[in-house]
Coordinates of C-alpha atoms in Angstrom, one line a residue:
F6 CA 41.8 -27.7 3.8
E7 CA 40.4 -28.1 7.3
R8 CA 39.8 -24.4 7.5
Y9 CA 38.0 -23.7 4.2
H10 CA 36.5 -27.1 3.2
P11 CA 33.5 -26.8 5.6
I12 CA 32.7 -23.4 4.1
F13 CA 32.9 -24.5 0.4
D14 CA 31.2 -27.8 1.1
G15 CA 28.4 -26.1 3.0
Y16 CA 27.9 -23.6 0.2
R17 CA 27.8 -26.5 -2.3
R18 CA 25.2 -28.4 -0.3
R19 CA 23.1 -25.3 0.3
F20 CA 22.8 -24.3 -3.3
G21 CA 22.9 -27.8 -4.8
Y22 CA 26.1 -27.5 -6.8
A23 CA 27.4 -30.8 -8.1
D24 CA 31.0 -29.7 -7.3
I25 CA 33.1 -26.6 -6.5
V26 CA 36.6 -26.7 -7.9
I27 CA 39.7 -24.5 -7.4
A28 CA 42.4 -24.6 -10.0
D29 CA 45.8 -22.9 -10.0
A30 CA 45.8 -20.1 -12.6
R31 CA 49.4 -20.6 -13.7
S32 CA 49.8 -24.4 -13.8
G33 CA 46.2 -25.4 -14.4
D34 CA 46.3 -28.0 -11.6
I35 CA 43.1 -28.7 -9.7
V36 CA 44.0 -28.0 -6.1
Y37 CA 40.6 -28.4 -4.4
S38 CA 37.3 -30.2 -5.1
A39 CA 34.5 -29.7 -2.6
G40 CA 32.4 -32.6 -3.8
G41 CA 35.3 -34.9 -4.4
Q42 CA 34.1 -35.5 -8.0
S43 CA 37.2 -34.0 -9.6
D44 CA 40.8 -35.4 -9.4
V45 CA 42.8 -32.9 -7.4
R46 CA 45.9 -34.2 -9.2
A47 CA 44.5 -33.5 -12.7
N48 CA 45.6 -30.6 -14.9
L49 CA 43.3 -28.5 -17.0
L50 CA 45.9 -27.4 -19.5
A51 CA 47.3 -30.9 -20.3
G52 CA 46.2 -34.5 -20.0
P53 CA 42.8 -35.9 -20.4
Y54 CA 40.9 -32.9 -19.1
C55 CA 42.5 -30.3 -21.4
E56 CA 39.7 -30.5 -24.0
S57 CA 36.8 -30.8 -21.6
N58 CA 34.4 -28.0 -21.0
I59 CA 35.7 -27.6 -17.4
A60 CA 39.0 -26.7 -19.0
K61 CA 37.3 -24.3 -21.3
A62 CA 35.6 -22.6 -18.3
F63 CA 39.0 -22.4 -16.6
R64 CA 40.7 -20.8 -19.6
E65 CA 37.9 -18.3 -20.2
A66 CA 37.8 -17.2 -16.5
R67 CA 41.6 -17.0 -16.3
D68 CA 41.6 -14.5 -19.2
I69 CA 38.8 -12.2 -17.7
A70 CA 40.3 -8.8 -17.0
D71 CA 37.4 -7.8 -14.6
A72 CA 37.9 -9.1 -11.0
D73 CA 34.1 -9.3 -10.6
G74 CA 33.6 -11.1 -14.0
A75 CA 32.4 -14.6 -14.6
C76 CA 31.8 -17.0 -17.5
M77 CA 29.6 -20.0 -18.3
V78 CA 30.2 -22.9 -20.6
D79 CA 27.4 -25.0 -22.2
F80 CA 26.7 -28.6 -21.3
A81 CA 29.0 -31.2 -22.9
P82 CA 30.0 -34.8 -22.0
S83 CA 32.8 -34.3 -19.5
T84 CA 35.7 -36.6 -18.8
A85 CA 35.9 -35.0 -15.3
T86 CA 32.3 -36.2 -14.6
G87 CA 32.6 -39.7 -16.2
G88 CA 31.0 -38.7 -19.5
V89 CA 27.8 -37.4 -18.0
P90 CA 26.8 -34.0 -19.5
A91 CA 28.0 -31.1 -17.3
S92 CA 28.0 -27.3 -17.4
F93 CA 30.3 -25.0 -15.5
V94 CA 30.4 -21.4 -14.2
A95 CA 33.8 -20.0 -13.5
A96 CA 35.2 -16.8 -11.9
P97 CA 38.8 -15.6 -11.4
I98 CA 40.3 -15.3 -7.9
V99 CA 42.4 -12.1 -8.0
A100 CA 45.2 -11.2 -5.5
G101 CA 46.2 -7.6 -6.1
K102 CA 46.1 -7.3 -9.9
R103 CA 47.0 -10.9 -10.7
T104 CA 44.7 -13.8 -11.2
T105 CA 46.1 -16.5 -8.9
A106 CA 43.4 -19.2 -9.2
V107 CA 40.0 -19.9 -10.8
L108 CA 36.9 -20.9 -8.9
I109 CA 34.7 -23.3 -10.9
F110 CA 31.1 -24.3 -10.1
Q111 CA 29.6 -27.4 -11.7
M112 CA 26.0 -26.6 -12.6
P113 CA 23.5 -28.5 -10.5
I114 CA 21.4 -30.4 -13.1
T115 CA 19.1 -31.8 -10.4
L116 CA 18.4 -28.3 -9.1
I117 CA 17.8 -26.9 -12.6
N118 CA 15.4 -29.8 -13.3
R119 CA 13.6 -29.1 -10.0
V120 CA 13.1 -25.4 -11.1
M121 CA 12.0 -26.3 -14.6
T122 CA 9.6 -29.0 -13.4
S123 CA 8.5 -27.2 -10.2
D124 CA 9.9 -30.1 -8.3
N125 CA 8.0 -32.6 -10.5
N126 CA 4.8 -30.8 -9.5
W127 CA 3.6 -29.9 -13.0
R128 CA -0.1 -30.1 -12.2
A129 CA 0.1 -27.5 -9.4
E130 CA 1.9 -25.2 -11.8
G131 CA -0.9 -25.3 -14.2
L132 CA 0.8 -27.7 -16.7
G133 CA -1.9 -30.4 -16.3
E134 CA -1.2 -33.9 -17.5
T135 CA 0.9 -33.2 -20.6
G136 CA 2.5 -29.8 -20.1
E137 CA 6.3 -29.3 -19.6
T138 CA 8.9 -26.5 -19.6
Y139 CA 12.4 -27.3 -20.9
I140 CA 15.6 -25.7 -22.3
V141 CA 17.1 -26.4 -25.7
G142 CA 20.6 -25.4 -26.9
S143 CA 21.8 -24.2 -30.3
D144 CA 22.5 -27.8 -31.3
Y145 CA 18.7 -28.5 -30.9
R146 CA 19.3 -30.8 -28.0
M147 CA 17.8 -30.6 -24.5
R148 CA 19.6 -28.9 -21.6
T149 CA 17.1 -30.1 -19.1
D150 CA 15.3 -33.4 -18.7
S151 CA 12.0 -34.2 -20.4
R152 CA 9.0 -34.4 -18.2
F153 CA 7.9 -37.7 -19.8
F154 CA 11.4 -39.2 -19.2
I155 CA 11.1 -38.3 -15.5
Q156 CA 7.4 -39.1 -15.0
E157 CA 6.8 -42.2 -17.3
P158 CA 10.2 -43.4 -18.7
D159 CA 8.8 -46.6 -20.2
E160 CA 6.1 -44.8 -22.1
Y161 CA 8.7 -42.2 -23.1
F162 CA 11.0 -44.7 -24.6
K163 CA 8.2 -46.5 -26.4
R164 CA 7.2 -43.2 -28.0
L165 CA 10.8 -42.4 -29.1
A166 CA 11.0 -45.9 -30.6
K167 CA 7.7 -45.4 -32.4
I168 CA 8.8 -42.2 -34.1
G169 CA 12.1 -43.8 -35.2
T170 CA 14.6 -42.5 -32.7
D171 CA 18.0 -44.1 -33.0
T172 CA 18.3 -47.1 -30.6
N173 CA 21.8 -45.9 -29.5
I174 CA 20.3 -42.6 -28.3
I175 CA 17.6 -44.4 -26.4
N176 CA 20.2 -46.7 -24.8
R177 CA 22.4 -43.8 -23.8
I178 CA 19.4 -42.0 -22.2
R179 CA 18.7 -45.1 -20.2
L180 CA 22.4 -45.6 -19.3
Q181 CA 23.2 -41.9 -18.3
N182 CA 19.7 -41.5 -16.8
T183 CA 19.2 -38.1 -18.5
S184 CA 17.9 -36.7 -21.7
I185 CA 20.3 -33.7 -21.6
L186 CA 22.4 -33.5 -24.8
L187 CA 20.7 -36.7 -26.0
Q188 CA 17.0 -35.8 -26.8
E189 CA 16.9 -33.9 -30.1
V190 CA 14.2 -31.1 -30.3
H191 CA 14.4 -30.0 -33.9
T192 CA 10.9 -28.4 -34.1
A193 CA 9.5 -25.3 -35.7
A194 CA 9.3 -23.6 -32.3
T195 CA 12.9 -24.3 -31.4
A196 CA 14.2 -23.0 -34.8
D197 CA 12.1 -19.8 -34.5
A198 CA 13.3 -19.2 -30.9
L199 CA 16.9 -19.7 -31.8
E200 CA 16.5 -17.0 -34.4
G201 CA 15.6 -14.7 -31.5
N202 CA 11.8 -14.7 -31.8
T203 CA 9.2 -15.1 -29.1
N204 CA 5.8 -16.6 -30.0
T205 CA 3.0 -19.1 -29.2
K206 CA 1.9 -21.5 -31.9
V207 CA 0.7 -25.1 -32.4
I208 CA 3.5 -27.4 -33.6
N209 CA 4.5 -31.1 -33.5
D210 CA 6.9 -31.6 -30.6
Y211 CA 9.9 -34.0 -30.3
R212 CA 7.4 -36.8 -29.7
G213 CA 5.5 -36.1 -32.9
I214 CA 2.4 -35.0 -31.0
P215 CA 0.6 -31.7 -31.7
V216 CA 1.3 -29.3 -28.8
L217 CA 0.6 -25.6 -28.0
S218 CA 4.1 -24.2 -27.7
S219 CA 5.2 -20.9 -26.1
Y220 CA 8.9 -20.2 -26.6
T221 CA 11.5 -17.4 -26.1
P222 CA 15.3 -17.1 -26.3
L223 CA 17.2 -16.9 -23.0
T224 CA 19.7 -14.0 -22.7
I225 CA 22.5 -15.8 -20.8
P226 CA 26.1 -14.8 -21.6
G227 CA 28.2 -17.6 -22.9
V228 CA 25.4 -19.9 -24.1
S229 CA 22.7 -19.9 -26.8
W230 CA 19.6 -21.4 -25.2
V231 CA 15.9 -21.1 -25.7
M232 CA 13.1 -22.0 -23.3
L233 CA 9.9 -23.7 -24.4
S234 CA 6.7 -24.4 -22.5
E235 CA 4.3 -26.8 -24.2
M236 CA 1.1 -28.8 -23.6
D237 CA -0.7 -31.3 -25.8
V238 CA -3.3 -29.5 -27.9
S239 CA -6.0 -32.0 -26.8
E240 CA -5.5 -30.8 -23.2
A241 CA -4.5 -27.2 -23.8
L242 CA -7.6 -26.5 -25.9
N243 CA -9.9 -28.8 -24.0
S244 CA -11.1 -25.9 -21.9
V245 CA -11.8 -23.9 -25.0
Y246 CA -14.0 -26.6 -26.4
V247 CA -15.8 -26.9 -23.0
L248 CA -16.1 -23.2 -22.9
R249 CA -17.6 -23.1 -26.4
E250 CA -20.3 -25.6 -25.4
R251 CA -21.0 -23.8 -22.2
L252 CA -21.2 -20.5 -24.0
M253 CA -23.8 -22.0 -26.4
L254 CA -25.8 -23.3 -23.4
F255 CA -25.4 -20.0 -21.6
G256 CA -26.5 -18.1 -24.7
L257 CA -29.8 -20.0 -24.8
M258 CA -30.3 -19.4 -21.1
I259 CA -29.5 -15.7 -21.5
L260 CA -32.0 -15.4 -24.4
A261 CA -34.6 -17.1 -22.2
A262 CA -33.9 -14.9 -19.3
A263 CA -33.6 -11.7 -21.4
A264 CA -37.3 -11.2 -21.5
I265 CA -37.7 -11.7 -17.8
V266 CA -34.8 -9.3 -17.1
G267 CA -36.3 -6.8 -19.5
M268 CA -39.5 -6.6 -17.4
F269 CA -37.6 -5.6 -14.4
I270 CA -35.3 -3.1 -16.0
S271 CA -37.9 -0.4 -16.4
R272 CA -38.9 -0.9 -12.8
T273 CA -35.4 -0.9 -11.6
I274 CA -34.8 2.4 -13.4
S275 CA -38.2 4.1 -12.7
R276 CA -38.5 3.2 -9.0
P277 CA -35.5 5.2 -7.7
I278 CA -36.4 8.1 -10.0
L279 CA -40.0 8.2 -8.5
R280 CA -38.6 7.9 -4.9
L281 CA -36.2 10.8 -5.6
A282 CA -39.0 12.9 -7.1
R283 CA -41.2 12.3 -4.0
A284 CA -38.3 13.1 -1.7
T285 CA -37.6 16.4 -3.7
E286 CA -41.3 17.3 -3.5
R287 CA -41.6 16.8 0.3
F288 CA -38.3 18.5 0.9
G289 CA -39.4 21.5 -1.2
G290 CA -42.7 21.5 0.8
G291 CA -40.8 22.2 4.0
D292 CA -40.1 18.7 5.4
L293 CA -36.4 19.1 5.8
S294 CA -36.0 15.8 7.6
F295 CA -37.3 13.7 4.8
R296 CA -34.6 11.7 2.8
A297 CA -34.6 9.6 -0.3
K298 CA -34.0 5.9 0.2
V299 CA -30.8 4.5 -1.3
Q300 CA -31.0 0.8 -1.9
S301 CA -28.3 0.1 -4.5
T302 CA -25.2 1.6 -6.1
G303 CA -26.6 2.7 -9.6
E304 CA -26.4 6.2 -11.1
I305 CA -29.9 7.1 -9.8
E306 CA -29.0 5.9 -6.4
L307 CA -25.9 8.0 -6.5
L308 CA -28.0 11.0 -7.4
A309 CA -30.3 10.2 -4.5
A310 CA -27.3 9.9 -2.2
M311 CA -26.1 13.3 -3.4
F312 CA -29.6 14.7 -2.8
N313 CA -29.5 13.4 0.7
R314 CA -26.1 15.0 1.3
M315 CA -27.5 18.3 0.0
A316 CA -30.6 18.0 2.2
E317 CA -28.4 17.3 5.2
S318 CA -26.3 20.3 4.4
I319 CA -29.3 22.6 3.9
M320 CA -31.0 21.3 7.1
H321 CA -27.7 21.8 9.0
H322 CA -27.3 25.4 7.7
T323 CA -31.0 26.1 8.4
R324 CA -30.8 24.9 12.0
Q325 CA -27.6 26.8 12.4
L326 CA -29.3 30.0 11.1
Q327 CA -32.3 29.4 13.3
S328 CA -30.0 28.9 16.3
E329 CA -28.1 32.2 15.4
I330 CA -31.4 34.0 15.1
S331 CA -32.6 32.7 18.5
E332 CA -29.3 33.7 20.0
R333 CA -29.6 37.2 18.6
R334 CA -33.1 37.5 19.8
R335 CA -32.1 36.4 23.3
A336 CA -29.2 38.9 23.2
E337 CA -31.5 41.7 22.2
E338 CA -33.9 40.8 24.9
A339 CA -31.0 40.7 27.4
V340 CA -29.8 44.2 26.2
T341 CA -33.4 45.6 26.5
K342 CA -33.7 44.2 30.0
A343 CA -30.3 45.6 30.9
H344 CA -31.4 49.0 29.6
Q345 CA -34.5 48.8 31.7
R346 CA -32.6 47.8 34.8
L347 CA -30.1 50.6 34.1
R348 CA -33.0 53.2 33.8
S349 CA -34.6 51.8 37.0
L350 CA -31.3 51.9 38.8
S351 CA -30.6 55.5 37.6
G352 CA -34.1 56.6 38.8
H353 CA -33.5 54.8 42.1
L354 CA -30.1 56.5 42.5
Q355 CA -31.7 59.9 41.7
T356 CA -34.4 59.3 44.3
V357 CA -31.8 58.3 46.8
R358 CA -29.7 61.4 46.1
E359 CA -32.8 63.6 46.5
E360 CA -33.7 61.9 49.7
E361 CA -30.1 62.3 51.0
R362 CA -30.2 66.0 50.0
K363 CA -33.5 66.5 51.8
A364 CA -32.3 64.7 54.9
L365 CA -29.1 66.8 54.8
A366 CA -31.0 70.0 54.4
R367 CA -33.4 69.1 57.1
E368 CA -30.5 68.3 59.5
I369 CA -28.7 71.6 58.6
H370 CA -31.9 73.6 59.0
D371 CA -33.1 72.0 62.2
E372 CA -30.0 71.3 64.1
L373 CA -27.5 73.9 62.9
G374 CA -30.3 76.6 62.6
Q375 CA -31.5 75.9 66.1
A376 CA -28.0 76.0 67.4
L377 CA -27.3 79.4 65.8
T378 CA -30.6 80.8 67.0
T379 CA -29.8 79.7 70.5
L380 CA -26.3 81.2 70.2
K381 CA -27.9 84.5 69.0
L382 CA -30.3 84.4 71.9
H383 CA -27.4 83.8 74.4
L384 CA -25.4 86.6 72.9
A385 CA -28.4 89.0 73.3
L386 CA -28.7 88.0 76.9
L387 CA -25.0 88.3 77.4
R388 CA -25.1 91.9 76.0
S389 CA -27.8 93.0 78.3
E390 CA -25.9 91.6 81.3
I391 CA -22.5 93.0 80.7
R392 CA -23.5 96.4 79.1
P393 CA -23.8 98.2 82.5
A394 CA -20.5 96.9 83.7
N395 CA -18.5 97.1 80.5
P396 CA -20.0 99.4 77.9
G397 CA -17.0 98.8 75.6
A398 CA -18.0 95.1 75.0
D399 CA -21.3 96.0 73.6
G400 CA -20.0 96.7 70.1
K401 CA -18.1 93.3 70.0
I402 CA -21.3 91.5 71.0
D403 CA -23.2 93.3 68.3
S404 CA -20.7 92.3 65.7
M405 CA -20.9 88.7 66.9
I406 CA -24.7 88.8 66.7
L407 CA -24.4 90.2 63.1
L408 CA -22.1 87.3 62.2
V409 CA -24.5 84.7 63.7
D410 CA -27.3 86.4 61.6
A411 CA -25.2 86.1 58.5
T412 CA -24.5 82.5 59.3
I413 CA -28.2 81.8 59.8
R414 CA -28.9 83.2 56.4
S415 CA -26.3 81.0 54.8
V416 CA -27.7 78.0 56.5
K417 CA -31.1 78.8 55.1
Q418 CA -29.7 79.2 51.6
M419 CA -28.0 75.8 52.0

């Protein structure tokens, strides 16, 4: 108990359950109660609790074959809760393949009422002064508390007495402080919803007052419930009546303003068309920077915006083409200048080569020619000097002179 009670009790408090009970599957004995509302010595198969709905929930959960299954039983006056209506959700606790115990949750009426009434904040949820949402069972009795019982209990009881509700029922609602299983809702909407239909219609509610009722069946296994959301017709349709009057007033105002609006319609349509026509004319005349003015989001303005985008694209491509033409012209001029420089350089190189040739010829003719002539002169002098002493050397000197002459001729040719 000391180990697990804080866990179960914390879970009960966190989710608002009235009680969490564990019962032995074989004996039916209640072995644990988190909220202390159930007698841990009681038995769900015999004794005073055996016919209660908590015992019904115990038996149905114990017979569930699926370990992950669960069941729910409808509200009923419970001996375990002192006669106060209670509803239970139960699930088997399985060890291995055998159900050893049953875990039973007592439905939190307070929490359900808070959900259905938006924590008593009907106005913030759009239900105004008379709207409410509640659940009804197959016995045509409430499964949640009435808004009027919670909000204005004295007026609620007066209304019930006025429509002839049994005094014992009114006293039991006072005593048990709840309208669950006590307030009968035998209306056309409830009957239609219990037949499985979803609809919205004007009916007389359980107070005998005309209401606008929206209803639908709830698909919850184990119970046959329907949910209704209702508001007094006088309040629900009040906005419709106000809207009708306002529409009539607005209609007169619209008729009065229609003539004024009509005067501006033609201008509103023609002005952007004229602006677009002028822009097209100027653009076609060569003014590529001119754009149409866009002052709204109409179809004509959309056309003007498309024209501006087209003009931007044309101007962009025109400038790009002009830039490419200019680049090509500059490239052609650069090529022409390069050709001119190449021709000039070629002429200069030719002149330099000619000058070098002339200088080389001049050096060969002047220096080498003079040297050979001097050599020939010295050979002639040498022949005249050694002829008397060595007549045999005269022929060699003559051949040397002939060789020098031949060399002089070659130098001249070069």
